[in-house]
Amino acid sequence: MKLGFSAAEEEFRRECADWLNGQMAGEFKDIKGITTLTEKAERRKEWEQQLATHKWSCIGWPEEWGGRNATLAQQVIFAEEYARAGVPGRVNHIGVELAGPTLLAFGTDAQKKRFLPGIAAGQTIFCQGFSEPGAGSDLASVRTKARLEGDEWVVNGQKIWTSLAHISDWIFVVSRSEEGSKGPKGLTFLMMEIDQPGIEIRPIKQINGDAEFNETFFADAKCPADSLIGAVGEGWKIAMGLLAFERGVSTLGQQMGFRNELDDIIAAAKATGAANDPLIRQRIAKAEIGLQLMRYGAMRMLSNTDHSKIDGAALTYKIQWASWRRGLGELAMDIIGQAGEVAEGDAYEWSMLPNLFLYSRSDTIYGGTNQIQRNLIAERGLGMPREPRGDV
Amino acid sequence: MKLGFSAAEEEFRRECADWLNGQMAGEFKDIKGITTLTEKAERRKEWEQQLATHKWSCIGWPEEWGGRNATLAQQVIFAEEYARAGVPGRVNHIGVELAGPTLLAFGTDAQKKRFLPGIAAGQTIFCQGFSEPGAGSDLASVRTKARLEGDEWVVNGQKIWTSLAHISDWIFVVSRSEEGSKGPKGLTFLMMEIDQPGIEIRPIKQINGDAEFNETFFADAKCPADSLIGAVGEGWKIAMGLLAFERGVSTLGQQMGFRNELDDIIAAAKATGAANDPLIRQRIAKAEIGLQLMRYGAMRMLSNTDHSKIDGAALTYKIQWASWRRGLGELAMDIIGQAGEVAEGDAYEWSMLPNLFLYSRSDTIYGGTNQIQRNLIAERGLGMPREPRGDV
Amino acid sequence: MEFVFTEEQQMIGETAKGFFVENATSKRTRSAMASDGIDRDLWTGFCQELGLAGVTVPEIYGGAGLGQVEFALLAEAAGAQVAALPMVGLAMASQAILAGGTDAQKAAWLPKLVSGSVIAVCAGSADVTAQGDSLTGTFEFVPHGASAEVFVLGNDAGAWIVERSAPGVEVTAHVTMDQTRPLATVTLRNAHGDKLADGAAAMRAAREAGWICVAAEALGGAQEALDRTVAYAKERVQFGRAIGSFQAYKHRLADMMIEIEQARSAVYWAACAADEQSSDLPLALHAAKSFAADTYAKCAGDMIQLHGGIGFTWEHDAHLFFKRARAIQSMLGNGNWHREQVASMILGEAA
Amino acid sequence: MEFVFTEEQQMIGETAKGFFVENATSKRTRSAMASDGIDRDLWTGFCQELGLAGVTVPEIYGGAGLGQVEFALLAEAAGAQVAALPMVGLAMASQAILAGGTDAQKAAWLPKLVSGSVIAVCAGSADVTAQGDSLTGTFEFVPHGASAEVFVLGNDAGAWIVERSAPGVEVTAHVTMDQTRPLATVTLRNAHGDKLADGAAAMRAAREAGWICVAAEALGGAQEALDRTVAYAKERVQFGRAIGSFQAYKHRLADMMIEIEQARSAVYWAACAADEQSSDLPLALHAAKSFAADTYAKCAGDMIQLHGGIGFTWEHDAHLFFKRARAIQSMLGNGNWHREQVASMILGEAA
């Protein structure tokens, strides 16, 4: 067990910091400090191209695909320095963190060649087509249908909560390719180009006034026969593999975002005098401890190479951060008080902390509600009987 | 809606207070302030006889059975003054609060004559034989058997958590009288004398070192054929009726006990300086508010005469007080700190607040765990589907 | 001692409930949200057709001469539909004038308030100074402040009736998270105020009425959040089962009910204690405001969670409840402040 | 950066776990509870046969020369069985002497502590005064104080080794809720103390070792409380079903696991930070002590609740966990105190 970094790693940290700070002070000054997902998307794609050119885009990937085969420690360091330098998050985070690793694990060589460079360079933006209106937390009851017609897949159905679909180029879709199949069987995992007549995107306005999520409609949407990842009927396996990547090094980047939020709250507490309130002090201390424990939990799950046993840190990670962040939003509002309920301008638009309060209500829902997470933990982690499915 | 008391009621309050204070200053001085259930049990039976003599024992009962047919307001007032005067709780509280009202509702005239005077006078102490080792929260799966042999019921089986069985004269027993019956059908409700060869009581030592609960074994235990309340097979109905009495005026007496506990905690907070800690202040305020809301919740449920609708206050009362009291125990320990972990003498015996901390862990278990309570609330109160029984 | 509604009270409650369910529809509320957060037709209907705005105001001023219990029933019913109405302004301003105004002030204003022809709000601030009847200072976070035609404004020294149209009165409307009750900043620069006879009594009455009003709204909102979630639980199917058949889901609903039943006791205890002016009124008020607000916040948050993704959309009404709940938590003293008042009563001031 | 155990660490952990599961049985622990709260045979076995008591002590003093991570593995395994051992005394006293003692003091005491031939405890008090090497004052709530043969006692000015047999040392044993770690009051009246070279360093090291020890015990206890409840959930039938098939029950178990996994991160972060003397050590220590203690209290309380009636009996072991958890919460600074230390680091002292 070792938590500190070696001299060579500290040297690597300096290298990362120097390059990133240089970029943010120079050519990409104009995007420094952006915290939203989509602001200045085009400029950010240029930035991601710059990352790719300098082999900083996906350092954990193999060298042949533009990565550096970086060690875990190096990936941790890069993620930390990336956030510390005020570099905005990746526009293509779904591509980089989910689609890319999925292709690396399950894609053919041709598929890798076709997609990976564009993903790394922020040119091929991905979104995720898993959830459906009748199956929010229940991937196994997917009803979107795919059938092979000649050398094309034809897809019909509807997805929902397709985050960022409106700025994406591609969507990966889990659909039912075997007529009459049920549950996790008979599903197929396809990569589909969004810009086609058969796909329609309708934004869903959220409670914070934004529209980051979408409904995505498929009416005879098409993709070539070789767009499937894995084999026909292996969609469930691929989807589960993909979801495991959600707990990869990207969690550290997410945590740096949380760090920024908590730092904002600490600053607000000092500014409003709430920092002198013992009740607020306890809650801030708890939030700080919770964030640190997420960091070390992530270190544990990333360090773990023994996949024969249940990894408790990984299994509990989603509910941990989602609950933490929802609490953080409430803490923020309790600190800023009624001022947090007033928008700065004339539009229904929220600054970071009130937005955190509103937006974080979705954290405990998407990607498996807290209730679903508890089922998984009890069933997979503790061997409790599975919740029986009904037949309604 | 009216929460205050009328002049006549205030006059009644003075009458109660005068009589009770007089007793506690005079003949029954020696039992004033006892808070445990069983201390000086014999003297307390004398006290209950005194109550009965002066028609203060069961004021809500009909006059023909020694009561005063008292109004709700009068019962509230008496319960409050009783506790305020430092009078110890009723040794025979199960008899007075559960067995008596059950007899009044379901007993024959002969049964009423046989039992009620003794109950009122603290001479016929009752305990409750519902729970069984395999059926802690699940009365419908009772396995204790009763069969009628000639003019006697013969009972075999085992009950558990029979609170105060070791000082009781009688036990009411729910047993399975119909061979092969399942669930709530085929049960019968019997009154059995404890002092007989077929009944054996074994105390269960609890985590606080006391032994208030017992296991009760029935091996060909007997009672006369007319010992049953209601008809053969109506045991479930009678038991459910009895449980409803748990939410009667006696709750107010119980609340006065809670009041004493909270007052002790407030005194401890002042003595230790914890009263200056804003975190403790918030928790004490919450406890105070919680107790007041129990009081007014009880008032609502006692005032309610429309039994055609679900009474939300009544349905949620058990879990409310049990959770409140468990939290009170934790608050107590947080206020007194490590001193609370040290006994005053050489024995493993606890003063009021540490005992509250330990004992209150059972509050959320007996009489239906918090989990069972939530089932009941969701199913009866909100019309949610019932938890399916299994067949293991 | 009878903690149940009288027949008359029951009737008022049912009438109000029917009125708001029928009229304070999501569509109408959303249309009000897009303007100044007041559904004018609803307000007129409530004040004039229903004639209940003056329930606590004596009959000589156009009211019904009833009490806070009756008013709480109205606020509960309005809160249950997150109705976009200046209810808390009415409650506070009318009680302030009633408790602290001269007969002339009462006669001048109460009938207008009660008929809904004038929208009034009430606020206090320690930062306002008075020279004679000329007031200078700022009142922050005034609910429906931008829609009010008359203000009852107070500081530690007194309370005044200030007309919106008076010189020196400036009102800045804010885009507010809860769009059914937008906040405004009211700034006075040597503005004329009509001083109330007993400012302290006025502001005390206003606070009490405000606490009861928002606590009752919170109770109504929490119960409605539960009711709508219960309905959804019966109809929504996941994993081949009605989601209400999942025990963890059921227990969340049960937990909501447990809190709501306590909030109900708190609200009507406080309202009744106000009507009876009983000695435990301050305790009851702090209990009601803090407990009901927290209950609402919990239930509205649970409403979102238990609806899953749809509960997080603008289209669904859950966010109206959630934002109203948040607003109630933070307005008129937050929960910690109210509980600290209770602690002071029990423990004395902190050293 | 590798947050997994080395093979050696894994082996130590497994050895310790096996040892305590086999030897720290309920029967033996209860027998120790009936006397002074120390299972002497277990202690001898741990110190001599297993030879692990000196895991953090350099080899020249009879130890293994390893670190706090290895010690935490031992404390976790002992805590999992609520073993009746003077573990925290050993941890604190040995680290105090190691960090602040002279070479002679180390040579005189550490081998005895490590071999288990002398039981030592350590305590601090602001109320003790020293005149030269003559100490007067009272130390309250000293764990296993009545069983110790030697004390390391400190105040703000220094730390001393005091022998139980010295004149002026009086020890009062208390009947204690957690009978596996009875508390005692140690009173000194002009008692001779052997002053440590660096008292501040000694007491700091003692505190740190104490926090890691009880946090690791708490982690072990919480995990064991969960494991035993999981086993019970599979075997106990109610309403015709294994109780573990009830979703609300499952979710309670899941909630325990969620806390435990965080506690595990906290404990080994703190232990590793201590070994590496990293700059976030204070944060790690306060996080570990407060979080692990709360986790244990929650899990032990849930263990009782989820066992139903049987969990509330003396006969069942649940209360051993519950009482140990409570004791850990209140000893060596309660949770609020530790969190306030964290707040001070982030926010500065409160005004």
mmCIF file of C-alpha atoms in Angstrom, chain B residues 133-138 161 204-207 333-334 341-343 346 348 350 357-358 361-362 364-365 371-372 387-392, chain D residues 141 174-177 179 183 236-241 246 252 301 304-305 308-314 319 322-323 326-327 330-331 336:
data_model
loop_
_atom_site.group_PDB
_atom_site.id
_atom_site.type_symbol
_atom_site.label_atom_id
_atom_site.label_comp_id
_atom_site.label_asym_id
_atom_site.label_seq_id
_atom_site.Cartn_x
_atom_site.Cartn_y
_atom_site.Cartn_z
ATOM 1 C CA PRO B 133 -39.883 -17.515 18.519
ATOM 2 C CA GLY B 134 -40.561 -18.163 14.833
ATOM 3 C CA ALA B 135 -43.031 -15.333 14.473
ATOM 4 C CA GLY B 136 -41.647 -12.199 16.060
ATOM 5 C CA SER B 137 -43.561 -9.681 14.035
ATOM 6 C CA ASP B 138 -45.894 -12.124 12.372
ATOM 7 C CA TRP B 161 -41.214 -11.423 24.695
ATOM 8 C CA ILE B 204 -34.715 -13.185 29.016
ATOM 9 C CA LYS B 205 -31.825 -10.981 30.051
ATOM 10 C CA GLN B 206 -31.676 -7.855 27.932
ATOM 11 C CA ILE B 207 -28.793 -5.750 26.767
ATOM 12 C CA MET B 333 -25.472 9.864 25.632
ATOM 13 C CA ASP B 334 -24.060 12.594 23.439
ATOM 14 C CA GLU B 341 -20.898 4.675 30.071
ATOM 15 C CA VAL B 342 -19.965 4.300 33.712
ATOM 16 C CA ALA B 343 -22.391 2.716 36.180
ATOM 17 C CA ASP B 346 -20.622 -1.924 41.390
ATOM 18 C CA TYR B 348 -24.202 -3.582 35.806
ATOM 19 C CA TRP B 350 -27.967 1.915 34.636
ATOM 20 C CA PHE B 357 -30.060 4.628 25.442
ATOM 21 C CA LEU B 358 -29.931 0.846 25.778
ATOM 22 C CA ARG B 361 -33.251 -0.067 21.042
ATOM 23 C CA SER B 362 -36.145 -2.410 21.745
ATOM 24 C CA THR B 364 -38.308 0.025 17.403
ATOM 25 C CA ILE B 365 -38.637 -3.770 17.554
ATOM 26 C CA GLN B 371 -40.136 -2.151 9.159
ATOM 27 C CA ILE B 372 -43.501 -3.802 9.852
ATOM 28 C CA GLU B 387 -45.965 -7.701 0.726
ATOM 29 C CA PRO B 388 -46.456 -11.198 -0.622
ATOM 30 C CA ARG B 389 -46.098 -14.038 1.897
ATOM 31 C CA GLY B 390 -43.689 -16.754 0.927
ATOM 32 C CA ASP B 391 -44.124 -20.431 1.529
ATOM 33 C CA VAL B 392 -40.836 -21.271 3.221
ATOM 34 C CA PHE D 141 -12.162 7.299 31.714
ATOM 35 C CA HIS D 174 -15.664 1.379 37.041
ATOM 36 C CA VAL D 175 -18.405 -0.905 35.900
ATOM 37 C CA THR D 176 -18.563 0.135 32.273
ATOM 38 C CA MET D 177 -21.186 -0.277 29.597
ATOM 39 C CA GLN D 179 -17.371 -4.598 29.504
ATOM 40 C CA LEU D 183 -12.864 2.503 32.209
ATOM 41 C CA ARG D 236 -34.324 -16.332 9.311
ATOM 42 C CA VAL D 237 -37.820 -16.802 7.891
ATOM 43 C CA GLN D 238 -40.748 -14.454 8.570
ATOM 44 C CA PHE D 239 -44.013 -14.320 6.693
ATOM 45 C CA GLY D 240 -42.900 -17.454 4.880
ATOM 46 C CA ARG D 241 -39.843 -15.787 3.345
ATOM 47 C CA PHE D 246 -37.574 -8.183 1.846
ATOM 48 C CA ARG D 252 -30.648 -1.525 5.084
ATOM 49 C CA GLY D 301 -27.531 -0.451 15.866
ATOM 50 C CA ILE D 304 -29.816 -5.195 16.658
ATOM 51 C CA GLN D 305 -32.733 -3.856 14.657
ATOM 52 C CA GLY D 308 -35.440 -8.290 15.819
ATOM 53 C CA GLY D 309 -36.090 -9.351 19.405
ATOM 54 C CA ILE D 310 -33.169 -11.757 19.654
ATOM 55 C CA GLY D 311 -30.768 -8.926 18.876
ATOM 56 C CA PHE D 312 -31.863 -7.198 22.043
ATOM 57 C CA THR D 313 -30.991 -10.082 24.337
ATOM 58 C CA TRP D 314 -27.896 -10.452 26.454
ATOM 59 C CA HIS D 319 -24.910 -5.859 22.223
ATOM 60 C CA PHE D 322 -23.303 -1.991 20.014
ATOM 61 C CA LYS D 323 -21.578 -1.072 23.255
ATOM 62 C CA ARG D 326 -20.722 3.579 21.501
ATOM 63 C CA ALA D 327 -17.505 3.533 23.473
ATOM 64 C CA SER D 330 -17.198 8.864 22.724
ATOM 65 C CA MET D 331 -13.528 8.096 23.440
ATOM 66 C CA ASN D 336 -18.316 16.580 16.461
#
